[in-house]
Amino acid sequence: MPEPLYRHPTRSEILELAAQEGHDADIPSNVGTIHDIAHRHHSTSSEIEKEKSLKTHKRPSPDLLKDLEKGELHAGSISSLSDDAVPENEELDPNIVWWEGPEDPENPMNWAFRKKWGTVILVSAITFLTPLASSMFAPGVPEVMETFHSTNDMLEGFMVSVYVLGFAFGPLIIAPLSEMYGRLPLYHSCNVAFVVFTIAAAVASNMSMFIVFRFFMGCFGGAPLVLGGGTIADLISREQRATAMVVWMMGPTIGPCVGPIIGGFLTEAKGWRWNFWFVAIVAGSFCLMSFYCMNETSASTILARKTKRLRKETGNDKLRSKLDSDLSTTDLFKFSIVRPAKMFFRSPICFAMCTYVAITYSYLYILFTTFTEVFTSQYHWKGGVIGLSFLGLGIGSLIGQTVFTHYGNKLAQKHMLAGTFVPEHRLHIMAYGGPFLPIGLFWYGWSVQAGVHYMVPMIGTGFIGFGLLMTFMPASTYLVDVFTVHAASAMAASTVSRSFCAALIPLSSQQMYAAMGYGWGNSLLGFVGLAMVPLPLLFIKYGAKVRGWTTVKL
């Protein structure tokens, strides 16, 4: 086997890929692990030569890892390594298995255009469908309550929000399993399980069965949210990836708002159970397409299989993949579950941002679980028209995503080019967009209370949708920039906390509106949102100091 040439990845490439693949950078991405570049930078040229001659692989020192956890630009840490400070090419150890040159057909980056973008479109479609299913049957909730002979207001909200509770648990298991077995087996198994539990929800005979099946729909429906970003990073070059990521991200941001619009008319025409039959049919079609069209895209899995094949062909048991992580199954699960908890409770920045996002995200599901009742009782809407009450929220979310994608990234790139970028620059657009959320809640609540024309509260919900996206998106990118190597753990902490809040807080929304009315009820939510508005301003001013005196030991 000829020795291929290998260009060492830069630190920024490793961090970016790890974040998109949804794991920390000390677990190998498609271009390696942060440990490799850390060790190279801390070695002298003579040590590098010695390392090459001894064919060894070392881990960085604990002191370096402390720097990595803080994500700071300390002298002597890998953060100070420039992209051109690494040799362009270096001969690999002959026992290291890598791609056979830049045109290797096994490398997913070299797949045909139709095959690559076909996979991206299919993954984006699945990612759109599963969040859509979270709220699609919301307009049919009164029919569900009637079918199961229930008058419990708490269950009325929980049957909608329990889906996102599954989003909290599923990714914690799916992420480490994908590192061990690759992305494709997880796509196939989760797609099949999602279809099975969707059908089960469609034929449920009592409320308990229905809620349990909805929970498992959320657990398995979270797979494309965990795996999709990594799949796109596997296939699409860095220069073309932004477009694909925007298309993929539209699923979790727009899907939950579009679902009820479809569900309202479908419930009127065929009954609430057909919301689930519709999702099952579409998801089943995607599942069959994925079996036929999709191939494994994870470089670490492909190279592991190649290594196994070459060992058998050559009899050389010393062969190992360049992307071999040397991590046990226990370690992977530990990183997936324990690290986010440590990040949430030990980092003031992570705790504050996760709390802000969790509160605002729970407002989204308060609206999902109450819109039907509000527009039925206040505006006497009936049938499929009920689904249109979610339109303002969807349009506002779409505008918010567009504004953030353009202006948020433009501001960050301006400072990057000037060499003055710090993570807190991500929060400026959050400081401008955050007030739209409480403004929208006040607008929506009091216009509904006054019974003015329905377009007035719908405009208010548009402000809410805009404020939600302008809070959620900057907070996510800020966590990635602050925690760099361990960005995935910070994001997992955010996902779990916001999913728990979105599942549990809406349970009391009906009682709140009954006791306080729509005006003061939404004002209460608005005042809490207003209290959170100064948070990005505080971090813009003091964030660097907070990062300087806190260290999260993972």
XYZ file of C-alpha atoms in Angstrom:
554
model
C 0.000 0.000 0.000
C 1.587 3.323 -1.025
C 2.093 5.953 1.644
C -0.325 8.810 0.959
C 0.472 12.438 1.622
C -1.519 14.066 4.363
C -2.006 17.773 4.975
C -2.392 18.431 8.664
C -5.761 20.077 9.400
C -5.740 23.482 11.023
C -7.224 24.093 14.424
C -10.143 26.065 12.979
C -10.991 23.218 10.579
C -11.063 20.683 13.408
C -13.186 22.889 15.668
C -15.629 23.780 12.895
C -16.102 20.189 11.799
C -16.495 18.900 15.346
C -19.206 21.479 16.056
C -21.073 20.610 12.848
C -20.770 16.881 13.533
C -22.158 17.423 17.029
C -19.311 16.202 19.223
C -16.444 17.715 21.175
C -13.182 18.281 19.308
C -11.263 15.753 21.419
C -13.265 13.085 19.579
C -11.996 12.776 15.977
C -13.882 14.524 13.205
C -13.322 13.811 9.524
C -9.959 15.580 9.665
C -8.705 14.353 13.020
C -8.754 15.403 16.654
C -7.616 18.513 18.466
C -5.151 16.357 20.421
C -3.071 15.822 17.290
C -2.578 19.514 16.560
C -2.037 20.261 20.255
C 0.764 17.730 20.485
C 2.395 18.908 17.248
C 2.440 22.515 18.443
C 3.974 21.622 21.805
C 6.715 19.520 20.248
C 10.032 20.847 19.020
C 11.176 19.935 15.537
C 13.551 17.312 16.965
C 10.698 15.824 19.004
C 8.571 15.606 15.891
C 11.321 13.737 14.067
C 11.715 11.443 17.057
C 7.991 10.865 17.145
C 7.971 9.960 13.461
C 10.808 7.514 13.933
C 9.176 5.882 16.948
C 5.749 5.855 15.288
C 4.066 6.980 18.513
C 0.976 9.001 19.279
C 0.778 11.119 22.425
C -1.856 13.092 24.233
C -1.368 16.731 25.255
C -0.643 17.685 28.812
C -3.410 18.323 31.375
C -2.360 21.998 31.554
C -3.038 22.386 27.844
C -6.466 20.807 28.224
C -7.344 23.406 30.852
C -6.593 26.096 28.284
C -8.730 24.287 25.716
C -11.707 24.116 28.055
C -11.578 27.876 28.543
C -11.199 28.486 24.812
C -8.729 31.299 25.393
C -5.852 32.625 23.325
C -3.050 31.863 25.775
C 0.538 32.018 24.621
C 1.780 28.502 24.138
C -1.666 26.978 23.713
C -2.971 25.685 20.429
C -5.141 28.763 20.145
C -2.063 30.769 19.204
C -1.187 28.453 16.350
C -1.687 30.086 12.972
C -3.112 28.072 10.101
C 0.112 28.218 8.089
C 2.349 27.184 11.000
C 1.757 23.512 10.242
C 3.724 21.675 7.542
C 1.668 21.320 4.401
C 2.546 17.671 3.843
C 3.994 15.004 6.033
C 4.540 11.330 5.361
C 2.313 9.107 7.396
C 3.344 6.154 9.479
C 2.929 3.208 7.046
C 0.650 1.569 9.622
C -1.746 4.537 9.524
C -4.702 4.063 7.150
C -5.869 7.217 5.355
C -7.370 8.200 2.002
C -5.488 7.097 -1.128
C -4.752 10.618 -2.287
C -7.043 13.628 -2.826
C -9.181 11.844 -5.454
C -9.934 8.702 -3.414
C -13.483 7.634 -4.455
C -14.120 6.222 -0.971
C -13.929 9.736 0.455
C -17.507 11.139 0.551
C -16.110 14.527 -0.473
C -15.329 12.969 -3.875
C -18.776 11.503 -4.513
C -20.687 12.582 -7.619
C -22.600 15.858 -7.418
C -26.030 14.173 -7.643
C -25.188 11.633 -4.977
C -23.875 14.241 -2.540
C -26.657 16.787 -2.924
C -29.314 14.086 -3.138
C -28.210 12.938 0.316
C -28.207 16.515 1.634
C -31.736 17.150 0.309
C -33.018 13.869 1.777
C -31.495 14.578 5.196
C -32.880 18.144 5.131
C -36.348 16.794 4.265
C -36.269 14.362 7.206
C -35.012 17.155 9.464
C -37.972 19.279 8.362
C -40.520 16.498 8.935
C -39.636 15.442 12.469
C -39.877 18.945 14.065
C -43.036 19.532 12.004
C -44.548 16.458 13.682
C -43.974 18.031 17.100
C -46.853 20.474 16.695
C -48.767 19.327 13.617
C -51.722 17.919 15.512
C -51.984 20.922 17.908
C -55.188 22.229 16.241
C -56.733 18.790 16.798
C -56.064 18.686 20.551
C -59.744 19.288 21.488
C -60.720 16.291 19.337
C -58.060 14.150 21.010
C -59.391 15.136 24.441
C -62.909 14.242 23.338
C -61.803 10.907 21.882
C -60.100 9.873 25.128
C -62.846 11.393 27.336
C -60.416 13.660 29.203
C -60.920 17.145 30.607
C -57.485 17.485 32.252
C -55.958 20.806 31.170
C -52.476 19.619 32.107
C -52.698 16.591 29.812
C -54.045 18.836 27.057
C -50.753 20.714 27.032
C -48.510 17.765 27.811
C -49.641 15.702 24.827
C -48.124 18.392 22.581
C -44.990 19.209 24.558
C -44.008 15.639 25.523
C -42.536 15.316 22.036
C -39.734 17.762 22.872
C -39.076 15.846 26.091
C -38.018 13.047 23.765
C -35.708 15.543 22.040
C -33.922 15.892 25.393
C -33.252 12.188 25.907
C -32.820 10.801 22.382
C -29.735 12.814 21.306
C -27.819 11.818 24.469
C -27.952 8.195 23.292
C -27.855 8.726 19.525
C -24.699 10.887 19.553
C -22.313 8.328 21.143
C -23.847 5.464 19.175
C -23.133 7.316 15.931
C -19.477 7.670 16.967
C -19.252 3.903 17.467
C -21.305 2.567 14.563
C -21.452 5.412 12.043
C -24.280 7.656 10.928
C -26.081 5.331 8.504
C -27.182 2.628 11.006
C -28.540 5.364 13.279
C -30.443 7.032 10.435
C -32.021 3.731 9.380
C -32.877 2.456 12.863
C -34.245 5.806 14.079
C -36.249 6.386 10.888
C -37.867 2.959 11.208
C -38.577 3.457 14.931
C -40.031 6.916 14.241
C -42.452 5.465 11.680
C -43.426 2.620 14.044
C -44.197 4.921 16.974
C -46.012 7.411 14.723
C -48.309 4.611 13.574
C -48.690 3.531 17.198
C -49.784 7.078 18.131
C -52.285 7.047 15.265
C -53.985 3.906 16.593
C -53.600 4.618 20.341
C -56.693 3.628 22.309
C -56.140 5.685 25.463
C -54.361 8.823 26.646
C -51.493 7.013 28.408
C -50.578 5.039 25.276
C -50.801 8.158 23.157
C -48.459 10.191 25.385
C -45.895 7.365 25.652
C -45.853 6.904 21.871
C -45.474 10.664 21.365
C -42.478 10.639 23.709
C -40.753 7.897 21.716
C -41.572 9.714 18.483
C -39.550 12.621 19.874
C -36.687 10.376 21.024
C -36.171 8.844 17.588
C -37.264 11.936 15.670
C -34.276 13.785 17.119
C -31.830 11.690 15.066
C -31.590 14.006 12.020
C -31.079 16.982 14.343
C -28.080 15.179 15.868
C -26.672 13.653 12.677
C -27.642 16.102 9.926
C -24.963 18.734 10.487
C -22.261 16.057 10.491
C -23.619 14.502 7.300
C -23.449 17.845 5.501
C -19.908 18.375 6.798
C -18.990 14.889 5.512
C -20.139 15.670 1.985
C -19.873 19.370 1.228
C -16.679 21.410 1.086
C -16.153 24.230 3.532
C -16.710 26.853 0.813
C -20.136 25.462 -0.205
C -21.333 24.292 3.186
C -23.106 27.481 4.312
C -25.967 27.099 1.809
C -26.570 23.472 2.752
C -26.503 24.292 6.469
C -29.081 27.079 6.037
C -31.439 24.679 4.187
C -30.940 22.033 6.863
C -31.499 24.500 9.728
C -34.863 25.572 8.313
C -36.296 22.261 9.536
C -36.051 22.839 13.292
C -36.839 26.569 13.038
C -39.724 26.629 10.546
C -41.091 23.070 10.780
C -42.879 23.443 14.149
C -44.671 26.570 12.884
C -45.727 25.101 9.521
C -47.022 21.852 11.049
C -50.184 23.241 12.659
C -51.189 25.008 9.434
C -51.241 21.644 7.640
C -52.693 19.903 10.688
C -55.629 22.285 11.012
C -57.068 21.489 7.586
C -56.168 17.785 7.804
C -57.917 17.440 11.173
C -61.056 19.064 9.768
C -61.058 16.841 6.687
C -60.047 13.448 8.100
C -59.834 13.681 11.910
C -56.888 14.045 14.297
C -55.513 10.534 13.722
C -54.758 11.394 10.107
C -52.133 13.884 11.264
C -50.120 10.882 12.381
C -50.977 8.767 9.349
C -49.780 11.618 7.137
C -46.478 11.879 9.032
C -46.079 8.084 8.978
C -46.648 7.905 5.210
C -44.190 10.705 4.434
C -41.624 9.436 6.966
C -42.012 5.901 5.591
C -41.334 7.189 2.083
C -38.216 8.982 3.280
C -37.165 5.838 5.123
C -37.410 3.715 1.968
C -35.537 6.380 -0.007
C -32.784 6.447 2.598
C -32.383 2.656 2.419
C -31.973 2.924 -1.338
C -30.058 6.200 -1.745
C -27.977 6.805 1.383
C -24.507 5.462 2.104
C -22.246 5.844 5.110
C -20.661 9.296 5.098
C -18.664 9.292 8.343
C -14.965 9.294 7.468
C -14.007 7.610 10.751
C -16.414 4.721 10.097
C -15.352 4.316 6.451
C -11.671 4.296 7.412
C -12.326 1.854 10.267
C -13.912 -0.555 7.780
C -11.031 -0.005 5.375
C -8.552 -0.752 8.162
C -10.359 -3.961 9.038
C -10.340 -5.005 5.377
C -6.631 -4.232 4.947
C -5.709 -6.134 8.101
C -7.424 -9.170 6.686
C -5.813 -8.756 3.249
C -2.264 -8.008 4.451
C -2.132 -9.867 7.757
C -0.741 -6.704 9.372
C -2.510 -6.313 12.731
C -0.641 -3.054 13.451
C -2.696 -1.108 10.915
C -4.952 1.524 12.447
C -7.153 4.298 11.157
C -5.916 7.877 11.250
C -9.232 8.791 12.898
C -9.192 6.041 15.529
C -10.342 7.770 18.727
C -9.050 5.175 21.221
C -12.153 5.910 23.279
C -14.171 3.116 24.868
C -17.946 2.850 24.682
C -18.119 3.904 28.333
C -16.062 7.026 27.662
C -18.240 8.063 24.731
C -21.413 7.782 26.796
C -19.714 9.552 29.679
C -18.747 12.471 27.432
C -22.247 12.588 25.975
C -24.115 12.610 29.292
C -21.766 13.812 32.050
C -20.001 16.646 30.231
C -23.154 18.637 29.400
C -24.287 18.415 33.028
C -20.895 19.650 34.275
C -20.940 22.430 31.684
C -24.436 23.542 32.707
C -23.814 23.647 36.474
C -20.166 24.762 36.571
C -20.005 27.417 33.864
C -21.789 30.731 34.574
C -21.852 31.542 30.859
C -23.346 28.191 29.878
C -25.880 28.291 32.737
C -27.017 31.829 31.913
C -27.325 31.298 28.162
C -29.046 27.908 28.552
C -31.530 29.415 31.015
C -32.344 32.311 28.679
C -32.844 29.966 25.711
C -34.887 27.490 27.801
C -37.286 30.193 29.013
C -37.834 31.646 25.547
C -38.167 28.196 23.932
C -40.811 27.208 26.495
C -42.844 30.250 25.383
C -43.023 28.728 21.909
C -44.737 25.615 23.280
C -47.001 27.647 25.549
C -48.312 29.243 22.353
C -48.504 25.874 20.559
C -50.634 24.415 23.340
C -52.946 27.421 23.717
C -53.432 28.942 20.249
C -56.321 26.613 19.434
C -58.209 27.535 22.618
C -57.429 31.263 22.261
C -58.585 31.652 18.660
C -61.557 29.342 19.192
C -62.877 31.145 22.264
C -61.909 34.729 21.372
C -62.384 34.758 17.601
C -64.682 31.750 17.125
C -62.463 30.155 14.506
C -63.395 26.606 13.618
C -62.075 23.727 11.577
C -58.971 24.021 9.434
C -58.784 27.804 9.810
C -57.450 27.255 13.354
C -54.117 26.175 11.876
C -53.679 29.604 10.293
C -53.313 31.105 13.766
C -49.732 29.780 13.742
C -48.881 31.684 10.546
C -47.599 34.844 12.269
C -45.231 32.819 14.431
C -43.833 31.032 11.361
C -43.318 34.202 9.328
C -41.627 35.924 12.264
C -39.301 32.945 12.757
C -38.371 32.935 9.076
C -37.584 36.657 9.124
C -35.540 36.184 12.306
C -33.457 33.429 10.773
C -32.831 35.512 7.644
C -31.806 38.606 9.622
C -29.465 36.642 11.869
C -27.871 34.729 8.990
C -27.123 37.965 7.137
C -26.358 40.570 9.789
C -25.104 38.323 12.594
C -22.528 36.623 10.413
C -21.642 39.905 8.686
C -20.781 41.536 12.022
C -18.683 38.563 13.143
C -16.806 38.386 9.825
C -16.050 42.113 10.000
C -14.246 41.662 13.326
C -12.564 38.452 12.172
C -11.051 40.252 9.185
C -9.899 43.065 11.464
C -8.388 40.562 13.908
C -10.478 41.924 16.788
C -13.081 39.157 17.071
C -14.134 37.909 20.498
C -17.113 35.583 21.171
C -19.114 38.450 22.670
C -19.457 40.006 19.211
C -22.068 37.289 18.575
C -24.300 38.855 21.233
C -24.750 42.320 19.705
C -27.543 41.144 17.425
C -29.087 39.282 20.370
C -29.139 42.529 22.358
C -31.048 44.202 19.501
C -33.389 41.269 18.847
C -34.157 40.197 22.418
C -36.652 43.002 23.220
C -38.904 41.874 20.356
C -39.969 38.836 22.410
C -41.532 40.704 25.393
C -42.927 43.352 23.002
C -44.640 40.588 21.045
C -46.026 38.969 24.198
C -47.501 42.259 25.462
C -48.907 42.995 21.992
C -50.416 39.529 21.555
C -51.836 39.193 25.079
C -53.621 42.524 25.352
C -54.931 42.515 21.771
C -56.494 39.104 22.368
C -57.881 40.310 25.724
C -59.450 43.309 24.004
C -60.885 41.176 21.193
C -59.571 43.438 18.409
C -59.230 42.212 14.827
C -57.398 38.870 14.609
C -54.610 40.339 12.469
C -53.431 42.444 15.432
C -52.529 39.485 17.721
C -51.098 37.602 14.733
C -48.695 40.491 14.109
C -47.799 40.240 17.789
C -46.996 36.539 17.381
C -44.786 37.523 14.434
C -42.772 39.697 16.827
C -42.575 36.729 19.218
C -41.281 34.416 16.470
C -38.712 37.016 15.414
C -37.559 37.540 19.009
C -37.280 33.787 19.597
C -34.949 33.270 16.644
C -32.911 36.364 17.480
C -32.389 34.927 20.954
C -31.879 31.274 20.101
C -29.474 31.571 17.154
C -26.955 34.078 18.641
C -26.906 32.194 21.957
C -26.049 28.960 20.132
C -23.204 30.487 18.116
C -21.904 32.234 21.245
C -21.682 28.929 23.128
C -19.774 27.393 20.198
C -17.294 30.296 20.100
C -16.766 30.355 23.873
C -16.293 26.638 24.482
C -14.594 25.772 21.155
C -13.202 22.276 21.870
C -16.146 21.340 24.067
C -18.792 23.261 22.123
C -20.900 20.150 21.544
C -21.226 19.550 25.292
C -22.358 23.151 25.798
C -24.898 22.753 22.983
C -26.123 19.475 24.480
C -26.636 21.262 27.811
C -28.703 23.867 25.967
C -30.739 21.224 24.119
C -31.572 19.234 27.251
C -32.454 22.273 29.386
C -34.661 23.901 26.751
C -36.420 20.606 25.957
C -37.221 19.990 29.626
C -38.571 23.502 30.029
C -40.563 23.339 26.784
C -42.125 20.051 27.925
C -42.972 21.054 31.510
C -43.583 24.819 31.710
C -46.555 24.815 29.258
C -48.427 22.381 31.556
C -49.658 25.281 33.686
C -50.432 27.674 30.836
C -54.177 26.992 30.720
C -54.501 27.560 34.474
C -52.439 30.744 34.174
C -54.711 32.190 31.490
C -57.825 31.114 33.416
C -56.610 32.910 36.552
C -54.987 35.996 34.999
C -56.610 36.386 31.607
C -54.765 36.597 28.311
C -53.564 40.144 28.916
C -51.910 39.738 32.309
C -50.988 36.100 31.620
C -48.897 37.018 28.600
C -47.641 40.124 30.398
C -46.237 37.864 33.117
C -44.309 35.973 30.427
C -43.303 39.292 28.884
C -41.936 40.659 32.167
C -39.794 37.522 32.626
C -38.542 37.932 29.056
C -37.874 41.618 29.712
C -35.799 40.729 32.774
C -33.601 38.515 30.559
C -32.973 41.237 27.945
C -29.952 42.803 29.771
C -28.144 39.436 29.869
C -26.368 39.756 26.482
C -25.437 43.355 27.360
C -23.821 42.155 30.591
C -21.823 39.500 28.748
C -20.797 41.971 26.046
C -19.248 44.085 28.805
C -18.050 41.453 31.273
C -17.995 38.199 29.282
C -14.222 38.224 28.720
C -13.624 38.677 32.458
C -16.045 35.876 33.321
C -14.270 33.551 30.880
C -10.959 34.572 32.445
C -11.752 33.529 36.007
C -13.845 30.397 35.363
C -12.457 27.008 34.427
C -14.659 23.987 33.758
C -12.705 20.827 34.535
C -14.185 18.061 32.452
